Coordinates of C-alpha atoms and ligand atoms in Angstrom, one line a residue:
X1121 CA 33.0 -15.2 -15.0
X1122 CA 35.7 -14.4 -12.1
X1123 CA 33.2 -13.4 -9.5
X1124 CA 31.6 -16.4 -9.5
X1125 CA 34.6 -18.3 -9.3
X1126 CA 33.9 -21.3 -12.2
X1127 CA 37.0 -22.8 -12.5
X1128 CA 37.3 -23.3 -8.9
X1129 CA 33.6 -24.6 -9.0
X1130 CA 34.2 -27.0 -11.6
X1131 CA 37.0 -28.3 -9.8
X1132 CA 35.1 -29.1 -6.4
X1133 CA 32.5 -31.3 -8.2
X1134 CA 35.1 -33.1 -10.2
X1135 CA 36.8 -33.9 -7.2
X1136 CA 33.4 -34.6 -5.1
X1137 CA 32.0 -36.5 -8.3
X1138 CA 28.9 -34.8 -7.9
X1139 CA 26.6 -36.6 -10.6
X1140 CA 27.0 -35.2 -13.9
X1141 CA 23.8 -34.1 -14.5
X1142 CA 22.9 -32.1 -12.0
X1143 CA 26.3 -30.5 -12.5
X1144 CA 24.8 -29.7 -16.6
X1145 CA 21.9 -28.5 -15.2
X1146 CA 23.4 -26.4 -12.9
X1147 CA 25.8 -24.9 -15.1
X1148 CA 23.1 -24.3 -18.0
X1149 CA 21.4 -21.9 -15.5
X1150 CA 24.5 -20.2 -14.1
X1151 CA 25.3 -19.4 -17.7
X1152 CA 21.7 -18.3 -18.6
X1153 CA 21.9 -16.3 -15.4
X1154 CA 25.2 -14.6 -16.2
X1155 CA 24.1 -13.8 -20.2
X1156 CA 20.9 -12.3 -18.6
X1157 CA 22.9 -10.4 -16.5
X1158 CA 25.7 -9.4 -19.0
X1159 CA 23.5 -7.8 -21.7
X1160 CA 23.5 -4.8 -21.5
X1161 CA 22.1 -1.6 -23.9
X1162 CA 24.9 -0.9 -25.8
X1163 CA 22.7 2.0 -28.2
X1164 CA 24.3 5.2 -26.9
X1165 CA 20.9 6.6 -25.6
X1166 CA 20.7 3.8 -23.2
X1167 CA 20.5 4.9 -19.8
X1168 CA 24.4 4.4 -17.9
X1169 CA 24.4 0.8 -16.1
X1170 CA 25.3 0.4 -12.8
X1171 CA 29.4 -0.7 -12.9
X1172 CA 30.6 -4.2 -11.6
X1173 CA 27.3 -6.2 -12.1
X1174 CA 26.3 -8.8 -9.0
X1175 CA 24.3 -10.7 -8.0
X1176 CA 23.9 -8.3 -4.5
X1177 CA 22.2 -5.6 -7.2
X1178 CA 19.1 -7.9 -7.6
X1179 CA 18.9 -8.5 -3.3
X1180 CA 19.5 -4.7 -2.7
X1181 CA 16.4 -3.8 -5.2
X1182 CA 14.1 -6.7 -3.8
X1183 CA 15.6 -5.5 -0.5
X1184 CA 16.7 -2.2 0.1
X1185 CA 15.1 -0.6 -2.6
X1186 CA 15.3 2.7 -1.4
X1187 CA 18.7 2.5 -0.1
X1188 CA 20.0 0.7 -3.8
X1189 CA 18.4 3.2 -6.2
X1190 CA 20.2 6.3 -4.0
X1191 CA 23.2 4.3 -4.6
X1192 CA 22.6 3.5 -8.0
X1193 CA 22.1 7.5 -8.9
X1194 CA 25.2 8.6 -6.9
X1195 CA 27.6 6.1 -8.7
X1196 CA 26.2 6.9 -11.9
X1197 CA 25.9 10.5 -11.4
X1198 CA 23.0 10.5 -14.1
X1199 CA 19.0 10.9 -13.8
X1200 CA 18.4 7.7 -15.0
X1201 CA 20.5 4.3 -15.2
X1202 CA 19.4 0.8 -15.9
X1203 CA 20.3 -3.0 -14.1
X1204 CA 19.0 -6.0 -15.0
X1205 CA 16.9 -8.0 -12.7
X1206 CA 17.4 -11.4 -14.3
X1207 CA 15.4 -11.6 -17.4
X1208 CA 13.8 -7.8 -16.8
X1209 CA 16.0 -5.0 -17.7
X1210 CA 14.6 -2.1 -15.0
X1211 CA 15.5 1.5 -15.9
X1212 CA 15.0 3.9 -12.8
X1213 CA 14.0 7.2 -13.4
X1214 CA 14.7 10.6 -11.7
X1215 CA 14.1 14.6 -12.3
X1216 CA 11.8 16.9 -13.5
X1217 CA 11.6 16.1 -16.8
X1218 CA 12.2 11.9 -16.1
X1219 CA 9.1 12.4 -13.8
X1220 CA 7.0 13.9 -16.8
X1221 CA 7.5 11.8 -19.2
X1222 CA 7.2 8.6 -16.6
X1223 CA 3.7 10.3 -15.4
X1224 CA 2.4 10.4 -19.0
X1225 CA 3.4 8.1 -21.1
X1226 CA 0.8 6.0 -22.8
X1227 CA 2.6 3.0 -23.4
X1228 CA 3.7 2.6 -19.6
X1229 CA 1.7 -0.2 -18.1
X1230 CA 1.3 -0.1 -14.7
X1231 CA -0.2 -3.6 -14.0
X1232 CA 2.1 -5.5 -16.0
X1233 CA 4.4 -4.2 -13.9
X1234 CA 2.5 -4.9 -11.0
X1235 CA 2.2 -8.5 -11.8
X1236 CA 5.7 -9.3 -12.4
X1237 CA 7.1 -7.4 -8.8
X1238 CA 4.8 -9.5 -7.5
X1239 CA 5.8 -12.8 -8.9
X1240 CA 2.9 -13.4 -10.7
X1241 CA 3.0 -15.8 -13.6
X1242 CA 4.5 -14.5 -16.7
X1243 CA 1.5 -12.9 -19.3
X1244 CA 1.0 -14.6 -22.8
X1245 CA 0.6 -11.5 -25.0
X1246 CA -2.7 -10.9 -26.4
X1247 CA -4.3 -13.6 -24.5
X1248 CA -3.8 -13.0 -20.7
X1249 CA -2.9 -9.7 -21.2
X1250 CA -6.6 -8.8 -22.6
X1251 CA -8.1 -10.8 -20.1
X1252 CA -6.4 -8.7 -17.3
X1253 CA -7.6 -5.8 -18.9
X1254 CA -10.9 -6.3 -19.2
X1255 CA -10.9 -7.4 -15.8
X1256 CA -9.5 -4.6 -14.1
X1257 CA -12.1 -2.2 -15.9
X1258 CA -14.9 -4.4 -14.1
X1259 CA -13.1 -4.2 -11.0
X1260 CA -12.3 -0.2 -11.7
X1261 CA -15.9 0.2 -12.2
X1262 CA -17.2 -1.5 -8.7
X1263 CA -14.5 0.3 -6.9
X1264 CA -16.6 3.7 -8.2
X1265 CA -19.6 1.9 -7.5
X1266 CA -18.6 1.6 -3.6
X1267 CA -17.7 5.4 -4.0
X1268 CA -20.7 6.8 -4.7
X1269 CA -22.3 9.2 -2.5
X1270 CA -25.0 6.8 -1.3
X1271 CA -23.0 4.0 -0.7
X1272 CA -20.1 6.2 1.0
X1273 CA -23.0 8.1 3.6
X1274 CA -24.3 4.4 4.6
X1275 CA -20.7 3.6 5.0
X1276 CA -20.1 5.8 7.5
X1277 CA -22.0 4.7 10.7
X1278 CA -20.6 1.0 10.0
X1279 CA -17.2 1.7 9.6
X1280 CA -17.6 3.9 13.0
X1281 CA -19.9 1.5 14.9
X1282 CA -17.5 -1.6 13.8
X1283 CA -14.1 0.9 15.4
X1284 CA -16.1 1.8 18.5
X1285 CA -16.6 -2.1 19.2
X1286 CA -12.8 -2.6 18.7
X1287 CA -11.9 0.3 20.9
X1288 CA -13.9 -1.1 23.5
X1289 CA -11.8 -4.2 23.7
X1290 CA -9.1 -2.2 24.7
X1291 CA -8.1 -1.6 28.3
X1292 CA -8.5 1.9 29.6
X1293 CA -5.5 3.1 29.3
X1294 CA -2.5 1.3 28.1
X1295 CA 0.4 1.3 25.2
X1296 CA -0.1 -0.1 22.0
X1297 CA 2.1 -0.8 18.5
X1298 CA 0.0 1.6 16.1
X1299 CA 1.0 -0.7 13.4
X1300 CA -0.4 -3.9 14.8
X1301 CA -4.3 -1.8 16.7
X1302 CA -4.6 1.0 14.2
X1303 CA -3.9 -1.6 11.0
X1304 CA -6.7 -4.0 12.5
X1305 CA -8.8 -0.6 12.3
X1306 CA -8.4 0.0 9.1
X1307 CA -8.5 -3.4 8.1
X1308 CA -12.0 -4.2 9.7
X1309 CA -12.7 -0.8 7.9
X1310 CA -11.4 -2.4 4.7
X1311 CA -13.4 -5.4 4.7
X1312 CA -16.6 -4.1 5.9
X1313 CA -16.1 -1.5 2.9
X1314 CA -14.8 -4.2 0.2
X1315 CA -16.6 -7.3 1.0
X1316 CA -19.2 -8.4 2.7
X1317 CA -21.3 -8.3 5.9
X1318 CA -21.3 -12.0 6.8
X1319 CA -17.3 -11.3 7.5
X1320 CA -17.6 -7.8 8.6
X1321 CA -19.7 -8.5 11.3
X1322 CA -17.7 -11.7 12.6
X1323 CA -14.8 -10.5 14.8
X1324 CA -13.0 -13.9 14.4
X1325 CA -13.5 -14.2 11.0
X1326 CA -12.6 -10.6 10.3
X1327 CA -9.1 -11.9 12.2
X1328 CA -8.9 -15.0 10.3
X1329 CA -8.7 -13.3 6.5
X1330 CA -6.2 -10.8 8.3
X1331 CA -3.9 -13.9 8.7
X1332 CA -4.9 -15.0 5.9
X1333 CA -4.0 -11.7 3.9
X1334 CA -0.9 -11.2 5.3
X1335 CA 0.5 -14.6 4.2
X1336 CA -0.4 -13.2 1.1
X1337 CA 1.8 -10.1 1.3
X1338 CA 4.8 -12.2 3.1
X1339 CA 4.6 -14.8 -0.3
X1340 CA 6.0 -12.3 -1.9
X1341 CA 9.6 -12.5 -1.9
X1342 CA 12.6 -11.8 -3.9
X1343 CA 12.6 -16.0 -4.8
X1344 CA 8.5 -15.5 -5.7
X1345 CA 9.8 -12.2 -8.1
X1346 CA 12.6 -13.7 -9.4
X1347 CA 11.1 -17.8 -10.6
X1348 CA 7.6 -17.0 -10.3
X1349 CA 7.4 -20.8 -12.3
X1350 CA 9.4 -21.9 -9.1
X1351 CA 7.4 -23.7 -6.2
X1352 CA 8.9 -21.8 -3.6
X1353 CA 7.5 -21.9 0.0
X1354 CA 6.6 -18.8 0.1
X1355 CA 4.8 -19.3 -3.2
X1356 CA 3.2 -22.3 -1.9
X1357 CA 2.0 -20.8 1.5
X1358 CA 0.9 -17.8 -0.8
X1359 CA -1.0 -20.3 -2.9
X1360 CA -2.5 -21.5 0.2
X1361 CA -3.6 -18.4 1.4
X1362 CA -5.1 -17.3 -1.6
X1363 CA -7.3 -20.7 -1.7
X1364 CA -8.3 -20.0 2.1
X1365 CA -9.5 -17.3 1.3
X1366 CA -10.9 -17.7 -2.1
X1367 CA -13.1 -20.7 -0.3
X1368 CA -14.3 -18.0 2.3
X1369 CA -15.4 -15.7 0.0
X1370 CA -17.5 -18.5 -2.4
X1371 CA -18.8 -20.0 0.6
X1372 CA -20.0 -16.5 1.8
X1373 CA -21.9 -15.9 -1.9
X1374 CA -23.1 -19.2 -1.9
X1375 CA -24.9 -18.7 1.5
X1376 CA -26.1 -15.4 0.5
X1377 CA -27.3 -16.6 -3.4
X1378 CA -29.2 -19.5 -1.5
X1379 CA -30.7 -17.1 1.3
X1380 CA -32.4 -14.9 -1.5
X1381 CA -32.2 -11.9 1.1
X1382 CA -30.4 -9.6 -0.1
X1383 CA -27.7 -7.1 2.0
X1384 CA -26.3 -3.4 1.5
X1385 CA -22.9 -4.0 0.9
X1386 CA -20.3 -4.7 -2.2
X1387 CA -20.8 -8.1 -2.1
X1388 CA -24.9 -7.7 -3.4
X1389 CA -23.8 -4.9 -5.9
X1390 CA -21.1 -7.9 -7.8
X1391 CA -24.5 -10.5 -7.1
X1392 CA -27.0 -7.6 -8.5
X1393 CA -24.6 -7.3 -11.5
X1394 CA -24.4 -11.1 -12.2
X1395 CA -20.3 -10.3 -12.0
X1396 CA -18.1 -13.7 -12.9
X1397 CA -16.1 -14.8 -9.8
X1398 CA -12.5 -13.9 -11.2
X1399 CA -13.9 -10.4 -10.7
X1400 CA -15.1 -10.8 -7.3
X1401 CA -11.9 -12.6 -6.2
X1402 CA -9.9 -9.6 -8.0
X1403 CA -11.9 -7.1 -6.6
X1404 CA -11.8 -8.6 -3.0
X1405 CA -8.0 -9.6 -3.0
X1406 CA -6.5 -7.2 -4.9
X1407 CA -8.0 -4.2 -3.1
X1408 CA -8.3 -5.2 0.4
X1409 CA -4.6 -6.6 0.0
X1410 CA -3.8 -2.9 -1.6
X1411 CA -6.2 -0.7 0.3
X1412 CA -5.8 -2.3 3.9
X1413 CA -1.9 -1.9 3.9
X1414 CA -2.0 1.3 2.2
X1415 CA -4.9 3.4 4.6
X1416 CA -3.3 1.3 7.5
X1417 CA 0.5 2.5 7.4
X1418 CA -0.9 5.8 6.5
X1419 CA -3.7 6.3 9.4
X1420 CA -0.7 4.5 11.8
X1421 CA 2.1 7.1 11.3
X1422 CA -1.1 10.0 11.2
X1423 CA -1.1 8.7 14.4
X1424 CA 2.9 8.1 15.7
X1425 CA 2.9 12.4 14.3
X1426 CA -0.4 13.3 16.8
X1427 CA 1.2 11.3 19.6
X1428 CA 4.7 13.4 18.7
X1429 CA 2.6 17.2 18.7
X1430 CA 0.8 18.0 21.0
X1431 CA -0.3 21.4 18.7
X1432 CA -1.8 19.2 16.1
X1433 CA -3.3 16.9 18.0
X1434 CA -5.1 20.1 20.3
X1435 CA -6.2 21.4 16.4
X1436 CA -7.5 18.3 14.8
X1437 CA -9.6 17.4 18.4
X1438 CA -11.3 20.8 18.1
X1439 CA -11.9 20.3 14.4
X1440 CA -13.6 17.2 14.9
X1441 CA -15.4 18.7 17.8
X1442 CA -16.6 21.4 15.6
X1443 CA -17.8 19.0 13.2
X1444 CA -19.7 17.0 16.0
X1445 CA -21.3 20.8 17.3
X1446 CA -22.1 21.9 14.0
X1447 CA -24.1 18.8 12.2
X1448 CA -25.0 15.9 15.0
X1449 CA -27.1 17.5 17.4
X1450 CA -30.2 17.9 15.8
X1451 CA -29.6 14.7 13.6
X1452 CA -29.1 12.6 16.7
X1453 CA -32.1 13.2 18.4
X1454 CA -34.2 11.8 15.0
X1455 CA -32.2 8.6 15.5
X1456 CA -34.8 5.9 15.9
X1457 CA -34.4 3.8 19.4
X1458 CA -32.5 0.7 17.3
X1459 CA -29.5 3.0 17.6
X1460 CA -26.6 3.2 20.0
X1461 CA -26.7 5.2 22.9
X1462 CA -27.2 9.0 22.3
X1463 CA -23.9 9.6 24.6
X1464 CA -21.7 7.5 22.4
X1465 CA -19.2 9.1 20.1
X1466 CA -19.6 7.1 17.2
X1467 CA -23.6 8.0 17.4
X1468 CA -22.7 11.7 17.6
X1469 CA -20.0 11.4 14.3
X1470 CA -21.8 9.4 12.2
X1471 CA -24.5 11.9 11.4
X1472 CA -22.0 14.3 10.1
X1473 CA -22.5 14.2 6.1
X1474 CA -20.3 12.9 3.9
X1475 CA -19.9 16.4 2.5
X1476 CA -18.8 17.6 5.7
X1477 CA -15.9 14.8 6.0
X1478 CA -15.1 15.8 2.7
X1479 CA -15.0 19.8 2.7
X1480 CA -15.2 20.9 6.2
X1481 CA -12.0 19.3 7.7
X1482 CA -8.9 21.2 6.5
X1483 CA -6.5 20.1 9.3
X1484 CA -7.6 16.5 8.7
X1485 CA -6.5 17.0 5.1
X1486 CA -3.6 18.7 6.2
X1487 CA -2.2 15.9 8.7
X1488 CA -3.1 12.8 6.1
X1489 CA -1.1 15.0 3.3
X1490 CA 2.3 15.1 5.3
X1491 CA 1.5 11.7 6.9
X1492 CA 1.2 10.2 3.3
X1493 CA 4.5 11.9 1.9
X1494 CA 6.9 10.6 4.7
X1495 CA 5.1 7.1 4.9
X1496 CA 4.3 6.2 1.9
X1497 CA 7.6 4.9 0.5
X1498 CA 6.5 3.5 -3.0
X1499 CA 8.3 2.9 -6.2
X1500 CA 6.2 3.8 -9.3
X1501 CA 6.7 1.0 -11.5
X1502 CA 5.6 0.4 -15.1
X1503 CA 6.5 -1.8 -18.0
X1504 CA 6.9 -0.6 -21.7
X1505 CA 4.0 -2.3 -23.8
X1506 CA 5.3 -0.6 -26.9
X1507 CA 7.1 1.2 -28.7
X1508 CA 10.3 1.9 -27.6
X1509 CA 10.1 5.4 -26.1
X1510 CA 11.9 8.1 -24.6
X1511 CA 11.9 9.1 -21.0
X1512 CA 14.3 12.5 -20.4
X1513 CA 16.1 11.8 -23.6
X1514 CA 17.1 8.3 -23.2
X1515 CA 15.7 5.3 -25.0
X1516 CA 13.1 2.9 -23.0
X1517 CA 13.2 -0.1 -25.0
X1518 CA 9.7 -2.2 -25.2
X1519 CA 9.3 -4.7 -22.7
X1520 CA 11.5 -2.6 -20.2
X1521 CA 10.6 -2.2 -16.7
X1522 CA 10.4 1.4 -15.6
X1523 CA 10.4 2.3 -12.2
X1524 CA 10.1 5.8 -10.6
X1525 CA 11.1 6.4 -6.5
X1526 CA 8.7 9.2 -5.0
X1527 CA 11.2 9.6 -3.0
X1528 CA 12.8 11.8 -5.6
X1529 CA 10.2 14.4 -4.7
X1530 CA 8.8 13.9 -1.4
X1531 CA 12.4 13.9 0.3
X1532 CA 13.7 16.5 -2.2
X1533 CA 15.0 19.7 0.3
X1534 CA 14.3 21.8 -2.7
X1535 CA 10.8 21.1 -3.0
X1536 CA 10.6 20.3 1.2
X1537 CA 13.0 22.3 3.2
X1538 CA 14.5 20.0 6.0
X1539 CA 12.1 16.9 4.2
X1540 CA 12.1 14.4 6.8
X1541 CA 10.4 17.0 9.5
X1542 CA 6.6 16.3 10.1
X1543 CA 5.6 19.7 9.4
X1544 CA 2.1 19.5 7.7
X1545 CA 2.3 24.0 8.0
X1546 CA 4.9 23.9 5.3
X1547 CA 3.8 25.7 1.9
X1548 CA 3.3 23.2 -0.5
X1549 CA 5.6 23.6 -4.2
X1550 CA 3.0 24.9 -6.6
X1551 CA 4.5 23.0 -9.5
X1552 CA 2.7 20.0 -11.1
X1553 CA 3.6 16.2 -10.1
X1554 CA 5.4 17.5 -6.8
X1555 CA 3.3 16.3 -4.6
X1556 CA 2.6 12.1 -5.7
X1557 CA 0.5 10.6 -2.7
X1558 CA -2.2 9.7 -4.4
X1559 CA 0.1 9.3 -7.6
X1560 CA -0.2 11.4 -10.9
X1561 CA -0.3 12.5 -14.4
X1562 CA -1.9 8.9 -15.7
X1563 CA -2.3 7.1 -12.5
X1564 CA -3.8 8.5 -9.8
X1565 CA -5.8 6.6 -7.0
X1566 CA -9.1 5.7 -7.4
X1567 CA -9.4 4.2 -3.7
X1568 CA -8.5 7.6 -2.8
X1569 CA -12.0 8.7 -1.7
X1570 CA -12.8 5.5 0.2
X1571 CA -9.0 5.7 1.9
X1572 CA -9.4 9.5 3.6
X1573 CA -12.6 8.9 5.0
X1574 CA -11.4 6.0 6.5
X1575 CA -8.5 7.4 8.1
X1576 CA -10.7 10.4 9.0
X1577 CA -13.6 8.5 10.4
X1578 CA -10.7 6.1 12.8
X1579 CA -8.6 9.6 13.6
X1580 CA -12.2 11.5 14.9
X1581 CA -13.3 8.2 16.7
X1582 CA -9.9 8.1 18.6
X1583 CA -9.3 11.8 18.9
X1584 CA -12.7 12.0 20.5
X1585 CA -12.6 8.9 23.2
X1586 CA -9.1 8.9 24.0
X1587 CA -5.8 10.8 24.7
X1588 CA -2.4 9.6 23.4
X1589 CA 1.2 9.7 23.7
X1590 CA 3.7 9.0 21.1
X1591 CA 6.6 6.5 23.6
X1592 CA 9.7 4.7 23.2
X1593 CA 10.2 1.2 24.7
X1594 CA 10.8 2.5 27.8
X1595 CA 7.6 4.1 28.2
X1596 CA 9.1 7.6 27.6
X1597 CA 7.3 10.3 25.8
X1598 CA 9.1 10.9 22.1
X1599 CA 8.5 14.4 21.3
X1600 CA 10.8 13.5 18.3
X1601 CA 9.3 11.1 15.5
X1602 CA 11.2 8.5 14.8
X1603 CA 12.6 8.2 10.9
X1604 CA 10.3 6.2 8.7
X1605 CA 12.4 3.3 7.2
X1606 CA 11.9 3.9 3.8
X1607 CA 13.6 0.4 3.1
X1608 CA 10.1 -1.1 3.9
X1609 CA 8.1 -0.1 1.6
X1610 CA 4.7 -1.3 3.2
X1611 CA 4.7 -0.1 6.3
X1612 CA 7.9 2.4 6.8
X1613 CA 8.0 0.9 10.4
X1614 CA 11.0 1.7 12.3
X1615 CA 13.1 -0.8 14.1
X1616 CA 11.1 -3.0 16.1
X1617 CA 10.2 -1.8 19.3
X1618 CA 11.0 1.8 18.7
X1619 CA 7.8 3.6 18.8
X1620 CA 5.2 2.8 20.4
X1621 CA 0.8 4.9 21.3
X1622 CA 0.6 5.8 25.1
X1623 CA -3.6 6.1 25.4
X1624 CA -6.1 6.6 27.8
X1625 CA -9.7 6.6 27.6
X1626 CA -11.0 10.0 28.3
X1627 CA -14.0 8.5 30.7
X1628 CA -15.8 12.1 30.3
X1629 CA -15.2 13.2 26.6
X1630 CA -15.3 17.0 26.9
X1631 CA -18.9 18.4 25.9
X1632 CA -18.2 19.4 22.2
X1633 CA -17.2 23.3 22.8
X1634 CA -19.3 25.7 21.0
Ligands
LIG2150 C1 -3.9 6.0 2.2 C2 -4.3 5.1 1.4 C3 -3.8 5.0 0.0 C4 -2.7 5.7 -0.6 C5 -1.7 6.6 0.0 C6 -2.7 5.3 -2.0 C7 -1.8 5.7 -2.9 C8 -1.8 5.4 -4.3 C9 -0.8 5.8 -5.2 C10 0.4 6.7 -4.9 C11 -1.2 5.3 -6.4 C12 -0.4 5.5 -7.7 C13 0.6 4.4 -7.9 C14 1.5 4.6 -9.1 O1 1.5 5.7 -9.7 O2 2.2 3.7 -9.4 C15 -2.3 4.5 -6.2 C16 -3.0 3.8 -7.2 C17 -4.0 3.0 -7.0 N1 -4.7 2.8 -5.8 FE1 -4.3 3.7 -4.1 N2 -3.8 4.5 -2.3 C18 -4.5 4.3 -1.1 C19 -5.6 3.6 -0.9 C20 -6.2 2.8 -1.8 C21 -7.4 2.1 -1.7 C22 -8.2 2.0 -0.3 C23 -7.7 1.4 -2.8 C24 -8.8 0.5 -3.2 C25 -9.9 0.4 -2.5 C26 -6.7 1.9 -3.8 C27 -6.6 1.5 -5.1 C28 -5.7 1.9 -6.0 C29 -5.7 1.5 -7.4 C30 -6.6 0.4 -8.0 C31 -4.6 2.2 -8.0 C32 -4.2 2.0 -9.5 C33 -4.9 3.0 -10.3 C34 -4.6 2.9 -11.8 O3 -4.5 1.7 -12.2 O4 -4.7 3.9 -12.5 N3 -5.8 2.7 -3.1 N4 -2.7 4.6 -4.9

């Protein structure tokens, strides 16, 4: 009770004759927060606890995640220790053998997790639960369904066509923050791959759901986690949001249902399949939410890396080039005379295969692979459905959450000598679940395929049409990379201000060499 200082608490109303019940009501929830927070496993295969329990734990994880659960190893000096966060008792997991058992388990759930770091409303066991399930299989399925070879090759000249009408908006030569102009690529990208045409193809409307989507992500706050009953402003301008956008989306099928003419995009394949509209709303808001941040903080540091070395920018042009030299030429000239201008870049990339994006661009790979491990500063998280279980000899109880930081490998100088360098040369540790960009064991991606030939399709466009500079605030070329914050977990972004794209427009892209 000390830290919270009860007696003196108790005092101050008495004196101030603050009414008595709010001063019961207030008091029943200190206590219930202070028993949530004092019971701890006492079985002697719990996991240690973190000492001298405050309330600062709970802001550090919701907070400084990555900086707390360094902490929270070093003054435990185990692989694994355990806090609560309110009613949730989260046990954080390191090591080889912690990250084995976290990647495998069966009963670790990974969207019951999901839903309560996010703040959304408790489950009811059995009832929303199953629902969710069933749900996410429909959605899981569509997501394949945009994957497929077809629909991936028709992709292509869209996603490029829609970039080469942002890049022309830009001035000719200029500095931009990659994580405000390369996000809006990838998030036009996003949409016009996720959704539906009728936004895609409106500029202002492709703008207004970007809004729209990041009030979304800012909703969700340590209050929204924490009292996900509690109406919260950020809960209610997430609320808000999410109706905005939900009314977009329904307008948009309504239009289209009473149109009859159907459209090649995902929106017909959820209308072809008579889908219900929880799935379409899922599928639209869960995955553009989830796939725009996730290919756009990716693609922006690709980018911040390219600007910082020179060598790997010089290597992934010429791939790209080679690309171009190898499979456009004799598919341009069969273009028909509806399409762009023979000279335009975006002509000359989109009629390079799918397969060829997919097999014939090892540097591409390359880049994207480091890029991911030193941006991508996630937190695997599940929650124990049942039974209790054991993760590297300790006891999981059911209902735990779990959470795993892929920090533990990616920034590990065992596995990646001097880890924080952008060095995509470096030999990669042979051993399984060392490298977790795309996740493992269980869980893996399954946006994966849609993701890297986004970020390939935006880093040929810009490689090809312009030339770039990785500056300070100053305007001063940073042949250093700045530090990704791994304290922000969505975009890694380093203070404001630091780090900034120095481009120009190369008025006379090089003939592709030969
Ligand atoms: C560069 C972009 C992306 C990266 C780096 C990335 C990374 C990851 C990682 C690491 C996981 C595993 C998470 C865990 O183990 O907790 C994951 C899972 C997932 N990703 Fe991605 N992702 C990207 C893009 C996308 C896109 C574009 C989509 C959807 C269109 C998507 C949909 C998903 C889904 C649905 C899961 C969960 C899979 C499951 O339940 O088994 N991702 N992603």
């Amino acid at each position: 009770m000390h830290p919270f200082g009860l007696i003196a608490l108790l005092q101050f109303l008495w004196e101030h004759e603050i009414p008595s019940l709010f001063v019961l009501v207030a008091l029943g929830l200190l206590l219930s927060v202070v028993f949530l927070c004092y019971r701890n496993q006492t079985c002697q295969d719990a996991p240690a606890t973190l000492p001298h329990f405050t309330l600062s734990h709970i802001a550090s994880f919701m907070k400084q995640r990555h900086d707390f659960l360094a902490w929270g190893f070093k003054v435990t000096n185990q692989r694994l220790f355990q806090f609560r966060l309110l009613r949730n008792n989260v046990v954080v997991v390191s090591g080889e053998q912690g990250r084995k058992d976290f990647f495998n388990a069966k009963g670790l759930d990974i969207h019951e997790a999901f839903a309560i770091l996010t703040g959304d409303l408790p489950l009811l066991y059995g009832v929303t639960t199953e629902r969710r399930r069933q749900l996410v299989a429909k959605m899981y399925k569509r997501l394949s369904n945009v994957q497929r070879n077809e629909r991936l090759t028709d992709l292509i000249p869209e996603v490029l066509n829609d970039c080469r009408r942002h890049l022309q908006s830009w001035e000719k030569a200029g500095s931009l923050d990659p994580f405000e102009k390369i996000y809006e690529l990838t998030f036009q990208a996003t949409v016009r791959c996720l959704t539906c045409t009728e936004i895609a193809d409106e500029p202002k409307l492709v703008a207004r759901c970007k809004q729209l989507f990041e009030q979304v992500e800012r909703g969700i706050t340590p209050a929204t986690v924490l009292f996900p009953w509690f109406p919260s402003p950020s809960m209610v301008m997430r609320a808000r949001a999410t109706k905005q956008l939900y009314d977009i989306i329904v307008n948009t099928m309504k239009v289209r249902k009473q149109s009859g003419v159907p459209r090649n995009d995902t929106l017909q394949i959820f209308l072809d399949s008579e889908d219900e509209l929880a799935t379409v709303m899922g599928f639209m808001m869960g995955f553009v939410t989830a796939g725009s941040r996730t290919t756009g903080t990716s693609a922006s540091w690709l980018f911040i890396y390219l600007g910082c070395h020179p060598k790997w920018r010089h290597e992934a042009r010429a791939e790209v080039k080679k690309l171009i030299t190898s499979h456009s030429l004799e598919t341009v000239s069969e273009c028909n005379s509806n399409s762009p201008p023979r000279d335009s870049s975006s002509t000359a990339l989109s009629s390079i295969p799918l397969s060829a994006w997919e097999n014939e661009t090892p540097v591409l790979d390359t880049l994207i692979r480091e890029a991911i491990r030193l941006s991508q500063a996630y937190v695997a998280s599940r929650r124990n459905i049942g039974p209790d279980m054991y993760i590297d000899g300790k006891v999981i109880p059911t209902g735990a959450l779990v959470v795993y930081p892929v920090a533990d490998v990616h920034l590990d100088p065992t596995l990646y000598p001097d880890p924080w360098k952008f060095d995509p040369a470096r030999p990669q540790p042979k051993c399984n679940l060392t490298y977790l960009g795309w996740g493992g064991g269980r869980t893996t991606c399954i946006g994966s395929r849609l993701a890297r030939l986004n970020i390939k399709l935006i880093a040929a466009l810009l490689l090809v049409d312009f030339d770039f500079d990785t500056v300070d605030v100053s305007g001063g070329i940073v042949d250093s990379p700045p530090k990704p914050n791994w304290n922000d977990p969505v975009t890694c972004r380093p203070a404001q201000g630091q780090v900034f794209l120095k481009y120009k427009r190369l008025d006379n892209p090089e003939p592709p060499s030969s």
